[in-house]
Amino acid sequence: MANPHLELLKSKLDDANYQKLAAIDNERLHEFVADAVQLCEPDAVRVATDAPEDMKQTRQMALDLREEKALTVDGHTVHFDGINDQGRDRAATKYLVPPGDTLSKALNQVGREEGLAEVRGLLKGTMKGRTMAVRFLTLGPNKSPFSISCVECTDSFYVSHSLDLLYRQGYEELKRHGADGRFFAILHSAGKLDDRMISVEEDKRRIYIDHSVDKVYSVNTQYGGNTLGLKKLALRLTIRKADREGWLAEHMFLLGVQGKGGRKTYMAGAFPSACGKTSTAMLPGEKILGDDIAYFRAIDGRCMAANAESGIFGIIQNVTAKDDPTIWDVLHRPGEVIFSNILVKDSTPYWLGMGQETPEDGENFSGQWHKGKTNAKGAEIPLAHKNARYAVALHALANCDPELENPAGVELSALMYGGRDAKASVPCQQGFNWQHGIVLYGASLETETTFATIGKEGVPEINLMSIQDFLAIPLGKYIQNNIDFGAKFEKAPLVFGVNYFLRDADGKFVNGVRDKHVWIKWMELRVHGEVDAIKAPTGLIPRYEDLVPLFEQTLGTKYMEADYVKQFTIRVPENLAKLGRVEAYHREHVSGSPQAVYETLAATRKRLEEAKAKHGDYISPLDLMA
Ligand code: GTP
Ligand code: SPV
Ligand code: MN
């Protein structure tokens, strides 16, 4: 046997599992798995192929190991993460930077040698007494220009089971590529577990991105965002690959918007974590194609888009029968669903804001829970975590777009950026052109931190294009790539800025949660050139008379002019203050930020000041029409 890694694998694996690895002619694969075995020392290794029996066995292992428990509805299970392991851990996530290489200082990083020694030290022997799963999955549709092979080794069968719901099987795909097959490698261990099967060494949680060799390490954590290798761990590697190859990997949903005469218009949208991607992608009556990660490629002069994933790891808080009928249905009927960090009572799941009565006790992320229970700091523990989630395959949704597996992707007509901006941006506006929208709505995105990451909630921050947590290339380069991408098309997608979180002087949201559907319908008409818009200093805003019928048709409500004025008034001081913060951020943190950013910010400031001289600090959209 020429390959020493295969020899090692042969000595450690039973024959059936060994044969599955040996059948793939790829030395790097054998090296990766052999290294994982030697480092983590599992008692057994289970290699899953694309076979349905393997998927069934993975799910059964998660139950047998008590990483998941069955719920009443057939196919439903629950998994709990540790009380302090309920979101992505930004502080513990670092890039391993090889000597001589540099990354923007806004990115968390450590020297490669030092980081490798640390994380590999933490992984040493972690799988003793356990089984390691070897998983083959693909990002993007199979057999397509978008496909990226991934291999994850993990000792968590909850993680392994979740991967089956969220991604496409990729064993045959990698086998087909053979010796030429490149793949992203992810090694995860939940580390030491307590008797509830929960990772206990939270101070030793590490998520290290070894981008120079397309590999990620994750240890002492179970929360999906820190452990599902194909989600945000691989996204960091994908962004580098996209940068090298001239395409874009984005933190965006993909939606097929239904229009006149049966036409379908595809839109994408970037919102920071817990800021509205899933909620927008699931709008009733439209077609969902993706809710978290999208790839864009220029193919034959057209902007083609595909979903990196094929499932949803979605926030369950505030999912109600009334506002979210499609997912509500999936969460109540038989079929595979993994609930995480919800409340369970009598094998039934409950969550915050579900619009119905909830029990006073049960099991949740803190263990046995009762109303009034407090945590170590004396604060009351809610019945479920705000970041409690569900994992389901997209095809379980009645309105899943039929193009999900189309290897060519779909043609994109519009994209949007939005965050939690309480003060400045209007609910919906269109950029004057591609570059203007990319800079003013994407590269200027200011938002508030949310429960999706560990740490304080509600802290304002700049989050470039809603993707800053995952950027693995210099920030300025990333912005320039986005600007350049639009120039590849004769007709670039329209770029919109939205804000679902604008508040009035009393701190109340000025929009209802369903209003976003109207903005989407307005954008659809803009794409087809069927409505006019008003030129405001920050972009093109909708006319009242165009929104009235859209509110009527989409939501069955009467849209009042006073509401329109309140929502679309241009708040000059707030916008100027925001521009100041954005510019200071770019100057200080975004090395190499494109000149176009500074020019666009300056031009916007000038337009705001001129409008202010004419109309005052708060400009009614009705005044701009004149
Ligand atoms: P990740 O999965 O973390 O990337 O987040 P996401 O962008 O998919 O977030 P999601 O759509 O699940 O929204 C998260 C939160 O925003 C939920 O708690 C929603 O209730 C809230 N939300 C969504 N839309 C609106 C809205 O229009 N108004 C308000 N006030 N809240 C909203
Ligand atoms: C996010 O935090 O943006 C998510 C959930 O979509 S996860 O990345 O899995 O934590
Ligand atoms: Mn996300």
XYZ file of C-alpha atoms and ligand atoms in Angstrom:
669
model
C 0.000 0.000 0.000
C 1.602 3.245 -1.173
C -0.417 5.522 0.998
C 0.638 5.536 4.697
C -2.618 7.237 5.735
C -4.638 4.375 4.313
C -2.483 1.930 6.216
C -3.235 3.706 9.442
C -6.947 3.807 8.632
C -6.935 0.105 7.837
C -5.467 -0.638 11.243
C -8.009 1.508 13.112
C -11.307 1.037 11.207
C -13.441 -2.050 10.693
C -13.408 -3.323 7.149
C -16.788 -1.953 6.012
C -15.939 1.576 7.114
C -12.389 1.357 5.832
C -13.633 0.310 2.392
C -15.861 3.372 2.162
C -12.830 5.635 2.594
C -10.525 3.555 0.425
C -13.088 3.732 -2.403
C -12.375 7.451 -2.733
C -9.100 8.011 -4.513
C -8.003 11.136 -2.670
C -4.876 11.263 -0.589
C -5.740 14.472 1.217
C -8.967 12.849 2.397
C -7.107 9.875 3.791
C -4.591 12.143 5.428
C -7.303 14.310 7.016
C -9.221 11.374 8.490
C -6.070 9.553 9.596
C -4.894 12.700 11.377
C -8.292 13.141 13.066
C -8.160 9.517 14.273
C -4.634 9.832 15.598
C -5.316 13.165 17.270
C -8.747 12.522 18.822
C -8.385 8.744 19.422
C -11.987 7.620 18.888
C -12.889 4.020 19.838
C -14.679 3.587 16.516
C -15.112 5.425 13.220
C -18.346 5.419 11.280
C -18.179 6.600 7.673
C -21.515 7.674 6.219
C -22.133 7.502 2.473
C -25.145 9.057 0.725
C -27.251 5.953 1.412
C -30.608 6.521 3.135
C -29.768 3.712 5.628
C -26.723 5.713 6.734
C -28.911 8.746 7.357
C -31.337 6.668 9.390
C -28.500 5.252 11.434
C -27.063 8.721 12.107
C -30.404 9.876 13.507
C -30.713 6.710 15.609
C -27.196 7.220 17.012
C -28.138 10.760 18.129
C -31.088 9.266 20.018
C -29.187 6.274 21.429
C -26.419 8.561 22.684
C -29.073 10.870 24.251
C -27.787 13.876 22.293
C -31.379 14.142 21.083
C -34.686 12.992 22.559
C -37.768 12.018 20.621
C -40.832 14.261 20.892
C -44.472 13.266 20.477
C -44.805 14.085 16.788
C -43.241 11.439 14.574
C -39.801 12.542 13.320
C -39.384 15.384 15.816
C -36.470 15.483 18.284
C -34.979 17.995 20.706
C -31.331 18.779 21.467
C -29.972 21.047 24.197
C -26.751 23.060 24.163
C -25.056 24.261 27.354
C -26.435 27.284 29.186
C -23.436 29.363 28.038
C -23.223 27.784 24.573
C -26.320 29.324 23.024
C -24.877 31.337 20.140
C -21.890 31.890 17.909
C -18.844 32.658 20.017
C -17.102 35.565 18.315
C -14.325 35.837 20.889
C -13.376 32.149 20.620
C -13.412 32.174 16.804
C -10.057 33.071 15.250
C -8.213 32.953 11.976
C -4.862 31.140 12.058
C -2.569 33.521 10.243
C 0.617 32.079 8.696
C 3.835 34.103 9.150
C 4.066 37.028 6.742
C 0.336 37.024 6.032
C -1.954 39.803 7.292
C -5.682 40.208 7.795
C -7.600 43.398 8.662
C -7.161 44.204 12.325
C -10.948 44.139 12.767
C -10.704 40.335 12.385
C -9.926 38.107 15.367
C -6.685 36.268 14.701
C -3.781 34.298 16.143
C -0.438 33.139 14.726
C -0.922 29.850 12.882
C 1.662 27.791 14.770
C 0.517 29.016 18.153
C -3.168 28.551 17.327
C -2.657 25.085 15.889
C -0.735 23.962 18.954
C -3.487 25.285 21.198
C -6.495 23.843 19.406
C -4.860 20.531 18.573
C -3.813 20.284 22.212
C -7.445 20.724 23.235
C -8.564 18.061 20.738
C -6.003 15.486 21.895
C -7.778 12.304 22.958
C -11.218 13.952 23.149
C -12.954 11.069 21.356
C -11.713 8.268 23.649
C -14.686 6.021 24.398
C -16.674 7.571 21.550
C -17.421 7.080 17.874
C -16.246 9.583 15.269
C -18.514 10.157 12.299
C -16.962 10.961 8.906
C -19.416 12.972 6.826
C -19.383 13.916 3.123
C -21.607 16.805 2.072
C -21.735 19.440 -0.638
C -22.282 23.174 -0.555
C -24.363 24.342 -3.503
C -26.287 22.026 -5.837
C -24.434 18.875 -6.888
C -22.732 18.671 -10.305
C -22.835 22.407 -10.701
C -20.366 25.303 -11.003
C -21.484 26.221 -7.471
C -20.605 22.872 -5.799
C -17.982 22.717 -3.071
C -17.183 19.389 -1.396
C -16.854 19.261 2.366
C -15.791 16.563 4.811
C -16.600 16.881 8.498
C -15.291 14.566 11.220
C -17.274 14.931 14.445
C -18.040 13.005 17.607
C -21.479 14.633 17.851
C -24.315 12.733 16.255
C -26.542 15.759 16.790
C -24.165 17.680 14.529
C -24.027 14.797 12.090
C -27.831 14.489 12.035
C -28.265 18.250 11.541
C -25.890 18.150 8.558
C -28.212 15.620 6.888
C -31.164 17.992 7.193
C -29.294 21.115 6.119
C -26.960 20.013 3.293
C -26.765 17.826 0.214
C -25.080 14.457 0.452
C -21.587 14.525 -1.062
C -19.967 11.100 -0.850
C -20.530 10.210 -4.491
C -19.598 13.748 -5.563
C -16.155 13.559 -3.933
C -15.672 10.010 -5.192
C -16.409 11.217 -8.712
C -13.747 13.936 -8.412
C -11.201 11.388 -7.125
C -7.620 12.524 -6.768
C -8.454 16.033 -8.079
C -11.217 16.539 -5.531
C -10.633 19.571 -3.355
C -12.690 19.869 -0.217
C -13.088 21.881 2.960
C -12.118 19.825 6.004
C -13.786 20.329 9.385
C -12.787 18.591 12.591
C -15.149 18.953 15.549
C -15.334 17.470 19.013
C -17.903 18.355 21.663
C -15.163 17.708 24.235
C -15.947 16.589 27.793
C -19.667 16.011 28.352
C -21.789 15.993 31.496
C -24.507 13.435 32.250
C -26.983 15.395 30.115
C -24.509 15.034 27.212
C -23.636 18.725 27.234
C -20.131 20.167 26.620
C -18.758 21.338 29.952
C -15.397 22.970 29.268
C -16.795 26.233 27.987
C -13.657 28.192 28.830
C -11.799 25.878 26.442
C -14.193 26.454 23.542
C -12.232 27.239 20.346
C -13.212 27.642 16.711
C -10.051 28.125 14.655
C -10.038 28.725 10.932
C -6.903 27.342 9.265
C -7.655 28.975 5.925
C -4.236 28.394 4.373
C -5.102 24.682 4.170
C -8.928 24.960 3.884
C -9.510 23.432 7.298
C -11.472 24.347 10.443
C -11.158 23.088 14.025
C -13.964 23.338 16.580
C -13.854 22.013 20.141
C -15.761 22.133 23.454
C -18.966 23.472 21.909
C -22.184 22.060 20.463
C -24.219 25.091 19.311
C -24.826 24.726 15.569
C -23.212 28.003 14.559
C -19.949 26.842 16.150
C -20.075 23.210 15.007
C -22.011 22.728 11.762
C -18.949 22.868 9.559
C -20.803 23.720 6.373
C -22.510 26.762 7.882
C -20.453 29.705 9.071
C -17.195 27.752 9.450
C -17.058 26.850 5.755
C -18.410 30.281 4.775
C -15.142 31.790 5.968
C -13.215 29.479 3.660
C -15.683 29.987 0.815
C -15.227 33.759 0.921
C -11.518 33.256 0.257
C -12.213 30.812 -2.549
C -14.748 33.206 -4.106
C -12.204 36.023 -3.840
C -9.627 33.933 -5.725
C -12.109 32.865 -8.383
C -14.055 36.101 -8.953
C -17.512 35.298 -7.565
C -19.370 36.136 -4.338
C -20.350 34.102 -1.261
C -22.881 36.036 0.813
C -24.851 35.898 4.088
C -28.099 36.183 2.145
C -31.517 34.630 1.696
C -32.908 33.818 -1.770
C -36.571 34.363 -2.559
C -38.722 33.873 -5.649
C -41.285 36.688 -5.649
C -44.517 35.940 -7.488
C -45.771 38.624 -9.818
C -48.159 39.490 -12.614
C -49.012 36.824 -15.166
C -47.173 34.093 -13.240
C -43.742 35.728 -13.489
C -41.218 34.929 -10.751
C -38.508 37.414 -9.790
C -35.556 36.272 -7.689
C -34.244 38.482 -4.916
C -31.508 38.067 -2.341
C -31.056 39.840 0.961
C -28.295 40.295 3.515
C -29.263 40.944 7.130
C -27.002 40.330 10.130
C -27.826 37.289 12.267
C -31.319 37.491 13.774
C -32.280 40.526 11.675
C -34.799 39.133 9.203
C -33.407 36.825 6.487
C -35.517 33.793 7.357
C -38.563 35.951 8.093
C -38.301 37.528 4.649
C -37.496 34.307 2.787
C -40.610 32.658 4.245
C -43.163 35.271 3.302
C -46.443 33.441 2.678
C -47.357 33.066 -0.978
C -43.761 33.458 -2.228
C -41.171 30.764 -3.019
C -38.282 30.181 -0.625
C -34.983 29.182 -2.176
C -32.671 29.825 0.770
C -32.491 31.671 4.077
C -28.832 32.106 5.068
C -26.007 31.602 2.553
C -26.088 32.354 -1.175
C -23.495 32.125 -3.930
C -23.453 34.440 -6.960
C -21.624 33.870 -10.203
C -21.554 35.816 -13.434
C -22.463 33.254 -16.085
C -22.988 34.317 -19.708
C -23.457 37.920 -18.609
C -26.195 37.046 -16.139
C -26.068 37.121 -12.344
C -26.826 33.544 -11.323
C -27.518 32.595 -7.702
C -27.689 29.351 -5.762
C -28.320 28.366 -2.172
C -25.228 26.917 -0.497
C -27.537 24.928 1.773
C -30.634 22.799 1.336
C -32.183 23.252 4.784
C -32.963 25.855 7.428
C -31.444 26.310 10.881
C -33.958 28.960 11.811
C -34.811 31.081 14.833
C -38.018 29.798 16.401
C -38.748 32.753 18.700
C -41.879 34.610 17.539
C -42.870 31.901 15.030
C -46.672 31.957 15.226
C -49.502 30.200 13.412
C -50.795 33.537 12.168
C -47.636 35.232 10.890
C -45.645 32.150 9.838
C -48.154 29.577 8.603
C -45.718 27.623 6.396
C -43.088 26.872 8.999
C -45.718 26.509 11.734
C -47.188 23.676 9.718
C -43.783 21.970 9.314
C -43.166 22.305 13.067
C -46.443 20.551 13.880
C -46.777 17.708 11.424
C -44.826 14.443 11.136
C -41.465 14.748 9.376
C -37.889 15.334 10.449
C -37.362 18.364 12.683
C -34.604 18.947 15.245
C -35.623 21.540 17.815
C -32.840 23.069 19.894
C -32.964 25.019 23.140
C -36.768 25.220 23.319
C -38.842 24.152 26.367
C -40.112 20.566 26.487
C -43.032 19.473 28.609
C -44.702 16.081 28.113
C -42.584 15.625 24.960
C -44.101 18.736 23.371
C -41.986 21.765 22.308
C -42.720 25.361 23.382
C -40.921 28.608 22.594
C -40.946 32.338 23.278
C -43.550 34.356 21.426
C -45.381 31.351 19.978
C -48.728 33.053 20.470
C -50.199 30.445 22.781
C -50.112 29.485 26.435
C -46.864 27.922 27.635
C -46.182 25.629 30.643
C -44.741 26.805 33.957
C -42.120 24.067 34.057
C -40.344 21.485 31.913
C -36.844 20.853 30.536
C -34.909 23.608 28.788
C -31.324 24.761 28.135
C -30.808 25.149 31.893
C -31.930 21.588 32.735
C -35.136 21.134 34.738
C -36.834 24.497 34.581
C -39.671 26.179 36.453
C -41.000 29.687 36.138
C -38.898 32.007 38.299
C -35.737 29.870 38.134
C -32.624 32.062 38.205
C -29.133 31.629 36.747
C -25.762 31.882 38.507
C -25.970 35.696 38.332
C -29.458 35.788 39.838
C -31.227 36.696 36.580
C -34.469 34.941 35.703
C -34.126 32.171 33.099
C -36.747 32.404 30.344
C -38.718 29.312 29.339
C -36.628 28.968 26.165
C -33.551 30.716 24.807
C -34.178 33.595 22.394
C -31.797 31.872 19.986
C -33.655 28.532 20.171
C -33.796 27.105 16.640
C -35.236 24.385 14.434
C -33.452 22.410 11.729
C -35.505 21.208 8.750
C -34.858 20.333 5.135
C -36.171 22.998 2.738
C -38.164 20.469 0.750
C -40.369 19.975 3.834
C -41.808 23.457 3.179
C -44.878 23.618 0.971
C -43.504 26.721 -0.788
C -39.943 25.483 -1.394
C -38.805 26.785 -4.783
C -38.537 24.014 -7.398
C -35.204 25.465 -8.625
C -33.396 24.555 -5.381
C -31.357 21.800 -7.021
C -30.968 23.477 -10.421
C -27.216 23.210 -11.125
C -27.373 26.430 -13.175
C -28.869 28.424 -10.286
C -31.492 31.132 -10.830
C -31.132 34.580 -12.357
C -31.053 37.279 -9.721
C -32.913 40.557 -10.313
C -32.470 42.397 -7.027
C -30.713 42.298 -3.725
C -31.214 44.134 -0.460
C -29.359 44.974 2.729
C -30.956 45.572 6.107
C -30.100 45.669 9.796
C -31.415 46.840 13.144
C -31.290 50.597 12.630
C -33.618 52.249 15.127
C -32.964 55.826 14.050
C -31.826 56.638 10.547
C -32.743 54.588 7.463
C -36.213 54.602 5.920
C -38.007 51.209 5.714
C -37.274 50.719 2.036
C -35.293 52.534 -0.658
C -33.467 51.800 -3.882
C -29.874 52.686 -4.667
C -29.300 55.064 -7.601
C -27.165 52.317 -9.178
C -25.253 49.155 -8.194
C -22.268 50.882 -6.640
C -24.366 53.420 -4.778
C -26.496 50.674 -3.216
C -23.543 48.443 -2.366
C -21.784 51.305 -0.595
C -24.669 53.139 1.056
C -26.758 50.136 2.172
C -24.162 47.341 2.316
C -20.780 48.812 3.253
C -22.514 51.361 5.537
C -24.700 48.871 7.366
C -25.104 49.751 11.013
C -27.008 47.382 13.276
C -27.409 46.252 16.880
C -25.876 43.054 18.249
C -28.401 40.249 18.740
C -28.891 37.042 20.727
C -27.400 35.012 17.847
C -23.914 35.743 19.178
C -22.672 35.353 22.747
C -22.370 38.692 24.548
C -24.388 41.828 25.159
C -27.469 42.421 23.012
C -28.490 45.750 21.468
C -25.010 47.268 21.104
C -24.769 49.336 17.884
C -21.988 48.297 15.512
C -20.993 48.504 11.877
C -21.480 45.111 10.216
C -20.220 45.367 6.616
C -22.728 43.792 4.244
C -24.091 41.776 7.222
C -21.189 39.418 6.771
C -18.405 40.903 8.825
C -18.315 37.996 11.289
C -17.354 35.683 8.447
C -15.000 37.825 6.387
C -11.653 36.141 5.950
C -10.095 38.556 3.468
C -9.171 42.213 3.966
C -12.422 44.147 4.403
C -11.624 46.749 1.745
C -10.919 44.000 -0.783
C -14.259 42.408 -0.037
C -16.098 45.696 -0.670
C -14.167 46.242 -3.896
C -15.029 42.697 -5.055
C -18.702 43.484 -4.538
C -18.451 46.752 -6.455
C -16.571 45.044 -9.301
C -19.030 42.165 -9.459
C -21.882 44.455 -10.566
C -19.788 45.707 -13.475
C -19.861 42.212 -15.015
C -23.473 42.666 -16.117
C -25.093 44.798 -18.730
C -28.061 44.959 -16.376
C -26.875 44.470 -12.799
C -29.428 43.449 -10.158
C -31.123 46.419 -8.484
C -29.843 47.143 -4.982
C -32.213 48.099 -2.164
C -31.796 49.137 1.463
C -34.454 48.041 3.946
C -34.933 48.638 7.649
C -37.536 46.647 9.563
C -36.454 48.117 12.878
C -36.976 51.891 12.556
C -38.518 53.347 15.728
C -40.442 56.519 16.569
C -39.659 59.015 19.330
C -41.427 56.768 21.874
C -39.237 53.814 20.918
C -42.025 51.999 19.091
C -41.389 50.247 15.764
C -42.935 52.303 12.965
C -43.723 49.165 10.916
C -45.536 45.935 11.533
C -43.703 42.646 10.926
C -45.733 41.916 7.803
C -44.999 45.266 6.110
C -41.811 43.798 4.620
C -44.019 41.890 2.208
C -45.207 45.164 0.706
C -41.649 46.421 0.266
C -40.800 43.180 -1.557
C -43.785 43.602 -3.870
C -42.753 47.200 -4.567
C -39.234 46.049 -5.436
C -40.715 43.498 -7.804
C -42.535 46.286 -9.634
C -39.338 48.373 -9.707
C -37.448 45.474 -11.304
C -40.048 45.390 -14.073
C -40.143 49.176 -14.422
C -43.802 49.363 -13.454
C -43.711 52.029 -10.721
C -41.964 55.349 -10.342
C -40.020 56.436 -7.283
C -39.168 59.653 -5.464
C -35.579 60.829 -5.423
C -34.563 61.325 -1.775
C -31.047 62.236 -0.574
C -30.353 58.627 0.459
C -32.022 56.784 -2.408
C -35.207 56.278 -4.391
C -38.222 55.864 -2.120
C -41.729 54.568 -2.875
C -44.642 56.893 -3.692
C -47.638 56.735 -1.375
C -50.057 56.033 -4.193
C -48.082 52.958 -5.272
C -48.007 51.519 -1.766
C -51.746 51.872 -1.085
C -52.817 49.130 -3.528
C -49.895 46.940 -2.467
C -50.962 47.083 1.205
C -54.513 46.328 0.098
C -53.577 43.371 -2.146
C -50.812 41.882 -0.021
C -52.013 42.408 3.538
C -55.643 43.428 3.053
C -55.048 46.618 5.026
C -55.665 50.288 4.362
C -52.393 52.220 4.290
C -52.794 55.651 5.833
C -50.918 58.674 4.523
C -49.899 59.643 8.054
C -48.172 56.267 8.460
C -46.409 56.703 5.147
C -45.136 60.131 6.152
C -43.952 58.863 9.537
C -42.138 55.893 8.008
C -40.577 57.608 4.999
C -39.627 60.959 6.497
C -35.930 61.539 5.846
C -34.329 62.102 9.233
C -31.424 64.349 8.259
C -29.582 64.675 11.608
C -29.752 60.914 12.247
C -28.527 60.141 8.732
C -25.677 62.640 8.959
C -24.620 61.225 12.325
C -24.669 57.718 10.905
C -22.574 58.753 7.894
C -20.042 60.198 10.312
C -19.791 56.929 12.247
C -19.550 54.902 9.058
C -16.806 57.050 7.636
C -14.816 57.004 10.874
C -15.149 53.216 10.963
C -13.846 52.831 7.438
C -10.930 55.172 8.070
C -9.955 53.374 11.238
C -10.758 49.717 10.599
C -11.215 49.038 6.902
C -7.734 49.100 5.491
C -7.919 49.702 1.761
C -11.570 50.728 1.784
C -12.317 51.720 -1.831
C -12.300 55.381 -2.810
C -15.882 54.827 -4.020
C -16.927 54.406 -0.389
C -15.599 57.814 0.649
C -16.979 59.466 -2.487
C -20.445 57.992 -2.020
C -20.521 58.965 1.648
C -19.422 62.526 0.801
C -21.993 62.855 -1.992
C -24.732 61.609 0.326
C -23.723 64.074 3.008
C -23.868 66.878 0.464
C -27.329 65.826 -0.742
C -28.579 65.628 2.850
C -27.220 69.079 3.660
C -28.728 70.639 0.549
C -32.106 69.043 1.272
C -31.888 70.223 4.856
C -31.258 73.816 3.732
C -34.406 73.619 1.634
C -36.761 71.517 3.791
C -35.366 71.374 7.329
C -34.177 68.513 9.536
C -37.107 66.177 8.956
C -38.228 65.974 5.364
C -41.631 64.581 4.525
C -41.610 62.414 1.385
C -44.573 64.492 0.193
C -42.315 67.566 0.106
C -39.788 65.723 -2.054
C -42.406 64.987 -4.672
C -42.965 68.588 -5.500
P -29.842 34.096 11.290
O -30.509 32.780 11.099
O -29.299 34.264 12.672
O -28.811 34.422 10.260
O -30.953 35.241 11.264
P -32.094 35.743 10.258
O -31.600 36.974 9.581
O -32.596 34.644 9.412
O -33.191 36.188 11.309
P -34.765 35.927 11.354
O -35.456 36.257 10.086
O -35.000 34.587 11.916
O -35.253 37.081 12.371
C -34.858 37.134 13.642
C -35.667 38.008 14.562
O -36.116 39.206 13.960
C -36.889 37.267 15.086
O -36.860 37.327 16.489
C -38.047 38.043 14.513
O -39.139 38.087 15.374
C -37.473 39.437 14.298
N -38.119 40.105 13.148
C -38.195 39.640 11.888
N -38.838 40.517 11.096
C -39.172 41.558 11.874
C -39.861 42.794 11.620
O -40.294 43.084 10.515
N -39.987 43.629 12.667
C -39.503 43.334 13.916
N -39.665 44.239 14.880
N -38.879 42.173 14.194
C -38.712 41.304 13.189
C -26.237 33.112 12.242
O -25.798 33.273 13.392
O -26.064 33.957 11.350
C -27.019 31.907 11.889
C -27.077 30.815 12.807
O -27.540 31.821 10.808
S -25.537 30.058 12.958
O -24.602 30.622 12.035
O -25.722 28.632 12.686
O -25.165 30.269 14.317
Mn -26.999 33.461 9.510
